[in-house]
XYZ file of C-alpha atoms in Angstrom:
390
model
C 115.030 97.042 114.998
C 114.650 94.641 117.899
C 118.199 93.352 117.378
C 119.586 96.882 117.442
C 117.811 97.737 120.683
C 118.829 94.421 122.220
C 122.489 95.257 121.530
C 121.955 98.691 123.053
C 120.516 97.077 126.172
C 123.398 94.649 126.459
C 126.010 97.384 126.075
C 123.988 99.895 128.134
C 124.700 102.391 125.379
C 121.499 104.131 124.398
C 120.998 106.528 121.544
C 120.308 110.140 122.533
C 116.633 110.104 121.549
C 115.954 106.754 123.195
C 117.855 107.733 126.347
C 115.843 110.943 126.669
C 112.610 109.174 125.954
C 112.920 106.017 128.003
C 114.217 106.387 131.534
C 113.695 103.896 134.318
C 114.654 100.359 135.182
C 116.061 97.897 132.704
C 112.922 95.727 132.604
C 110.692 98.768 132.105
C 113.021 100.023 129.392
C 112.889 96.745 127.484
C 109.094 96.566 127.648
C 108.699 100.136 126.454
C 111.135 99.619 123.580
C 109.273 96.559 122.335
C 105.942 98.362 122.715
C 107.374 101.271 120.726
C 108.555 98.966 117.931
C 105.162 97.220 117.792
C 103.378 100.564 117.561
C 105.701 101.833 114.826
C 105.278 98.611 112.867
C 101.508 99.068 112.914
C 101.778 102.686 111.793
C 104.210 101.860 108.992
C 101.804 99.173 107.800
C 98.920 101.685 107.986
C 97.165 99.261 110.353
C 95.084 101.000 113.007
C 94.195 97.656 114.561
C 97.821 96.590 114.920
C 99.042 99.926 116.284
C 96.138 100.725 118.624
C 96.952 98.633 121.733
C 100.603 99.689 121.695
C 99.951 103.400 121.145
C 97.326 103.290 123.912
C 99.786 101.673 126.314
C 102.530 104.170 125.513
C 100.117 107.061 126.061
C 99.090 105.576 129.396
C 102.696 105.097 130.542
C 104.222 108.272 129.071
C 101.405 110.750 128.264
C 103.706 113.796 128.276
C 106.540 112.435 126.146
C 106.775 114.446 122.875
C 107.805 111.466 120.735
C 104.874 109.439 122.044
C 102.488 112.330 121.373
C 103.732 112.598 117.786
C 103.187 108.863 117.408
C 99.660 109.341 118.775
C 99.039 112.135 116.246
C 100.024 109.790 113.406
C 97.741 107.115 114.845
C 94.828 109.579 115.181
C 95.297 110.705 111.586
C 95.351 107.121 110.383
C 92.084 106.319 112.144
C 90.306 109.406 110.801
C 90.476 111.601 113.916
C 92.136 114.821 112.657
C 90.933 116.858 115.653
C 92.633 114.459 118.060
C 95.813 114.536 115.961
C 95.788 118.343 116.097
C 95.469 118.273 119.875
C 98.481 115.959 120.151
C 100.639 118.190 117.952
C 99.578 121.280 119.915
C 100.576 119.581 123.157
C 104.032 118.892 121.682
C 104.431 122.575 120.712
C 103.400 123.728 124.211
C 105.923 121.368 125.772
C 108.751 122.372 123.394
C 108.205 125.577 121.428
C 111.711 125.325 119.940
C 111.000 122.015 118.276
C 111.414 121.747 114.505
C 111.551 117.977 113.903
C 108.212 116.538 112.699
C 106.588 119.983 112.655
C 105.925 119.619 108.915
C 103.348 117.000 109.905
C 101.697 119.512 112.241
C 101.723 122.032 109.378
C 99.978 119.497 107.139
C 97.309 118.920 109.790
C 96.727 122.686 110.047
C 96.552 123.012 106.264
C 94.019 120.186 105.986
C 91.910 121.849 108.698
C 92.224 125.205 106.861
C 93.690 126.836 109.953
C 95.450 129.553 107.964
C 96.354 131.875 110.820
C 97.763 129.094 113.008
C 99.727 127.786 110.022
C 101.179 131.232 109.331
C 102.246 131.590 112.973
C 103.843 128.124 112.922
C 105.777 128.918 109.737
C 107.023 132.188 111.233
C 108.103 130.456 114.457
C 109.954 127.709 112.570
C 111.838 130.301 110.518
C 112.868 132.110 113.690
C 114.247 128.842 115.074
C 115.969 127.599 111.908
C 115.459 129.283 108.560
C 117.438 126.546 106.814
C 115.263 123.658 107.945
C 113.144 121.753 105.458
C 110.221 121.901 107.905
C 110.246 125.726 107.919
C 109.934 125.949 104.139
C 107.228 123.276 104.027
C 105.110 125.203 106.532
C 105.634 128.434 104.558
C 104.662 126.705 101.315
C 101.466 125.402 102.880
C 100.616 128.819 104.360
C 101.129 130.471 100.968
C 99.018 127.793 99.307
C 96.130 128.490 101.675
C 96.494 132.188 100.884
C 96.142 131.389 97.137
C 99.729 132.539 96.449
C 100.424 129.724 94.021
C 103.808 130.765 92.634
C 105.195 131.630 96.059
C 103.964 128.308 97.448
C 105.650 126.456 94.571
C 108.927 128.290 95.163
C 108.890 127.528 98.901
C 108.052 123.866 98.272
C 110.952 123.572 95.815
C 113.293 125.022 98.456
C 112.025 122.474 101.006
C 112.597 119.620 98.539
C 116.105 120.878 97.766
C 116.971 120.980 101.477
C 115.785 117.408 102.013
C 114.999 115.415 98.853
C 113.930 112.439 100.990
C 111.320 114.292 103.035
C 107.995 112.760 102.058
C 105.895 115.767 103.112
C 108.128 118.103 101.090
C 107.679 115.961 97.973
C 103.900 115.728 98.387
C 103.644 119.475 99.033
C 105.693 120.261 95.923
C 103.486 117.917 93.897
C 100.328 119.611 95.154
C 101.719 123.082 94.449
C 102.803 121.992 90.964
C 99.257 120.792 90.247
C 97.908 124.233 91.172
C 99.990 125.821 88.423
C 99.262 123.006 85.949
C 102.757 121.481 85.973
C 101.398 117.957 85.785
C 104.638 116.184 84.864
C 106.453 117.772 87.809
C 103.601 116.759 90.101
C 103.659 113.144 88.932
C 107.421 112.922 89.507
C 107.038 114.353 93.023
C 104.202 112.045 94.045
C 106.034 109.012 92.699
C 109.157 110.127 94.544
C 107.164 110.466 97.762
C 105.867 106.928 97.347
C 109.416 105.684 96.864
C 110.286 107.171 100.256
C 107.152 105.732 101.849
C 103.800 104.929 100.195
C 100.956 107.049 101.564
C 97.362 107.911 100.774
C 98.331 111.542 100.131
C 100.840 110.470 97.497
C 98.324 108.183 95.808
C 95.694 110.926 95.997
C 98.095 113.231 94.178
C 98.851 110.593 91.557
C 95.148 109.998 90.895
C 94.606 113.733 90.351
C 97.723 114.198 88.250
C 97.202 111.147 86.039
C 93.544 112.095 85.550
C 94.506 115.640 84.566
C 97.018 114.230 82.075
C 94.386 111.914 80.582
C 96.250 108.826 81.787
C 93.126 107.099 83.103
C 94.535 103.595 83.395
C 97.377 104.810 85.631
C 94.918 106.883 87.676
C 92.801 103.789 88.336
C 95.887 101.710 89.174
C 97.023 104.365 91.671
C 93.587 104.402 93.300
C 93.607 100.613 93.556
C 97.063 100.733 95.152
C 95.718 103.198 97.722
C 92.915 100.828 98.709
C 95.449 98.009 99.051
C 97.649 100.215 101.225
C 94.805 100.864 103.669
C 91.834 98.559 103.170
C 89.855 100.202 105.973
C 90.193 103.789 104.723
C 87.090 105.506 103.364
C 89.331 108.149 101.820
C 91.211 105.465 99.879
C 87.933 103.968 98.672
C 86.822 107.406 97.448
C 89.948 107.702 95.282
C 88.562 104.947 93.065
C 85.543 107.156 92.481
C 87.848 110.029 91.497
C 89.647 107.783 89.015
C 86.522 106.304 87.431
C 84.598 109.587 87.065
C 86.804 110.576 84.122
C 85.753 107.397 82.258
C 82.833 108.039 79.924
C 79.818 105.789 79.461
C 77.453 103.892 81.723
C 80.103 101.507 83.046
C 82.323 104.374 84.195
C 79.341 106.098 85.824
C 78.282 102.951 87.666
C 81.792 102.283 88.968
C 82.074 105.894 90.081
C 78.840 105.696 92.048
C 79.740 102.326 93.549
C 83.143 103.571 94.734
C 81.793 106.718 96.371
C 78.876 104.798 97.903
C 81.307 102.299 99.434
C 83.390 105.147 100.859
C 80.266 106.666 102.441
C 79.345 103.336 103.979
C 82.785 103.253 105.602
C 82.561 106.870 106.760
C 79.121 108.545 106.475
C 80.663 111.946 107.241
C 83.229 111.924 104.405
C 82.361 115.059 102.484
C 84.413 114.324 99.361
C 82.629 110.978 98.950
C 79.203 112.597 99.405
C 79.989 115.274 96.811
C 81.403 112.712 94.406
C 78.374 110.451 94.697
C 75.963 113.376 94.365
C 77.718 114.623 91.226
C 77.612 111.146 89.697
C 73.920 110.834 90.505
C 73.248 114.222 88.916
C 74.863 112.954 85.715
C 72.312 110.135 85.757
C 68.917 111.689 85.023
C 67.177 108.812 86.773
C 69.058 109.236 90.057
C 68.618 112.894 91.036
C 66.569 112.000 94.135
C 69.506 109.979 95.425
C 71.796 112.989 95.026
C 69.399 115.032 97.136
C 69.246 112.336 99.815
C 73.054 112.003 100.013
C 73.694 115.701 100.627
C 70.686 116.128 102.928
C 71.923 113.227 105.037
C 75.299 114.916 105.505
C 73.648 118.239 106.354
C 71.352 116.765 108.972
C 73.379 113.922 110.479
C 77.044 114.689 109.829
C 77.470 118.474 109.472
C 81.117 119.536 109.027
C 82.819 121.721 111.606
C 84.776 124.129 109.414
C 83.021 127.094 107.826
C 84.199 126.528 104.248
C 82.872 122.971 104.172
C 79.529 124.164 105.525
C 79.293 126.762 102.760
C 80.137 124.193 100.083
C 77.550 121.808 101.479
C 74.734 124.379 101.509
C 75.518 125.540 97.970
C 75.725 121.965 96.714
C 72.344 121.110 98.239
C 70.789 124.306 96.883
C 72.108 123.496 93.407
C 70.478 120.061 93.509
C 67.201 121.593 94.683
C 67.270 124.018 91.739
C 67.668 121.067 89.358
C 64.593 119.519 90.978
C 62.670 122.793 90.608
C 62.467 123.238 94.398
C 63.688 126.824 94.312
C 61.996 128.109 97.450
C 63.992 125.696 99.604
C 67.080 126.339 97.500
C 66.883 130.032 98.400
C 67.088 129.125 102.095
C 70.304 127.180 101.594
C 71.928 129.837 99.419
C 71.092 132.290 102.208
C 72.568 129.929 104.812
C 75.797 129.804 102.822
C 75.921 133.595 102.583
C 75.254 133.845 106.311
C 78.534 131.995 106.859
C 80.496 133.565 103.986
C 78.772 136.765 102.791
C 81.017 137.215 99.735
C 80.752 133.700 98.350
C 80.343 134.252 94.603
C 78.560 130.965 93.844
C 76.040 131.442 96.615
C 75.376 135.029 95.486
C 74.936 134.044 91.860
C 72.730 131.079 92.749
C 70.537 133.156 95.043
C 70.056 135.915 92.478
C 69.132 133.446 89.732
C 66.806 131.565 92.039
C 64.982 134.680 93.210
C 64.665 135.891 89.609
C 63.100 132.586 88.584
C 60.702 132.675 91.546
C 59.595 136.221 90.693
C 59.005 135.190 87.089
C 56.961 132.205 88.239
C 54.844 134.438 90.504
C 54.268 136.841 87.618
C 53.130 133.961 85.431
C 50.779 132.792 88.149
C 49.172 136.252 88.229
C 48.804 136.171 84.446
C 51.953 138.137 83.621
C 54.869 137.184 81.388
C 58.299 135.849 82.175
C 60.323 132.734 82.000
C 60.361 130.709 85.198
C 62.962 128.285 84.004
C 66.070 130.466 83.832
C 68.628 129.618 86.492
C 72.362 129.096 86.636
C 73.815 125.865 87.946
C 76.440 126.766 90.547
C 78.557 123.679 90.266
C 80.534 122.983 93.431
C 83.794 121.120 93.602
C 85.625 120.246 96.883
C 89.280 121.394 97.367
C 91.595 118.243 98.277
C 94.190 118.769 100.774
C 93.561 118.511 100.468
C 90.688 115.394 102.122
C 90.441 114.387 103.397
C 92.351 113.516 102.480
C-alpha cells in the first residue's frame, strides 16, 4: 500500500477517492496517507491499540471527512463503543444523504441496537438511491429480520449475496437469516465464506451457533478459539467460548462454560450475553445459585442496559432466579418492572401470574387454609445475538 501511494505521489496522479479526501500540500498529503495506512492496518488486525493514535490524529485533522468518520465508526465498534460508532455513521449520512457505499455497516449497527424504525428508513432511502445495490438489499434484509419476517429477510439477504458474493456483511446476514429458518448447512457455508473474505467476530459467532446447532461441538469450540485469537482483548470473543462449551455435558463442560463467561465479564462487566450465560450455567449447578443471583443483580444495579428490550430481559431473568430461590415477593417486583417497560411481554406476564398464585397459596397456608405454595413456572430467558453483542 505504501509503495502504491508513493508512486502516486511521484507521478502526482491521485485516485479519485484519495484526491477528494486528501487535499493540501505535498508534505501534508504524504503524512496523512501514511497515517491512513497505519490506521487501516490496525483495524484490519483488529488491534484497537495499534489503530487508536492514527484514527485520533485523522479525526483531529479531518473531523468532517466521510471516509475518516467511517474509519472512526469501525474503530469505535472494535473498542466496544457502539453508541459512538452510530454517531459517526449518522454524521456521514447528514453530510451525504445520497451515499450508498459502506451503508450496510450502518445498517448492521442499527440492527444490533434494535433501531427498527431508523433501519427501515435507511433501507427505503437506499432503495430510492439505487435499488440494485448490495447495500440496499442488506439493509432491507436486516429490517425484515427485526420485524420477524424470516422468509422475507432470507430472500433479501440472498439477493444481496447474489449482487456481491464478496460482501462480508451480505454473507454474514444471509448466514444469520438462514439460522432463523433452521437452514444450518447454508448458514455454515455463508459464515465460512465471510471469513474467507475477512475473518471477523460476527462470522465466528455465526459459526459457533451453527456448529452447535448441528451438534458439531468440536468445530464450535475451534471457531470460538479462533475468535479469541483474532481479538485477544474482546470480551465478546471470550464469551463465544462459553457458548461453545455450554453444549458439552458433564462437570468439565459446565466448569469451562462458567470460566469462559466469567472471563468475558471481567473484561467487560456490562456484557449482557456473558452475564446471562454465566447465570444460566450457575443455575445448572445446584450449589451455585447465589452466584447467578449476584451476577444479574450486579448488571441491574451497576451496568443497566440502555435499550428497552435488554432491560426487560434482565428483569425477567433476575425474577426467574429469585423464584428458584423462593424469593417470590421480590420476583413479583421485577416481573412488574418488565411489564412496565413492555406490557405485553408473555414471559413476564406468565411469571407474574404464577408468582402471585404461589404467594396467595402460601398466605392461605399461613392462615390455616389449603393450597400448594410451590407451583411456579420457570420463565427461561435467552438473549437474541445480533445479534451481541455481538
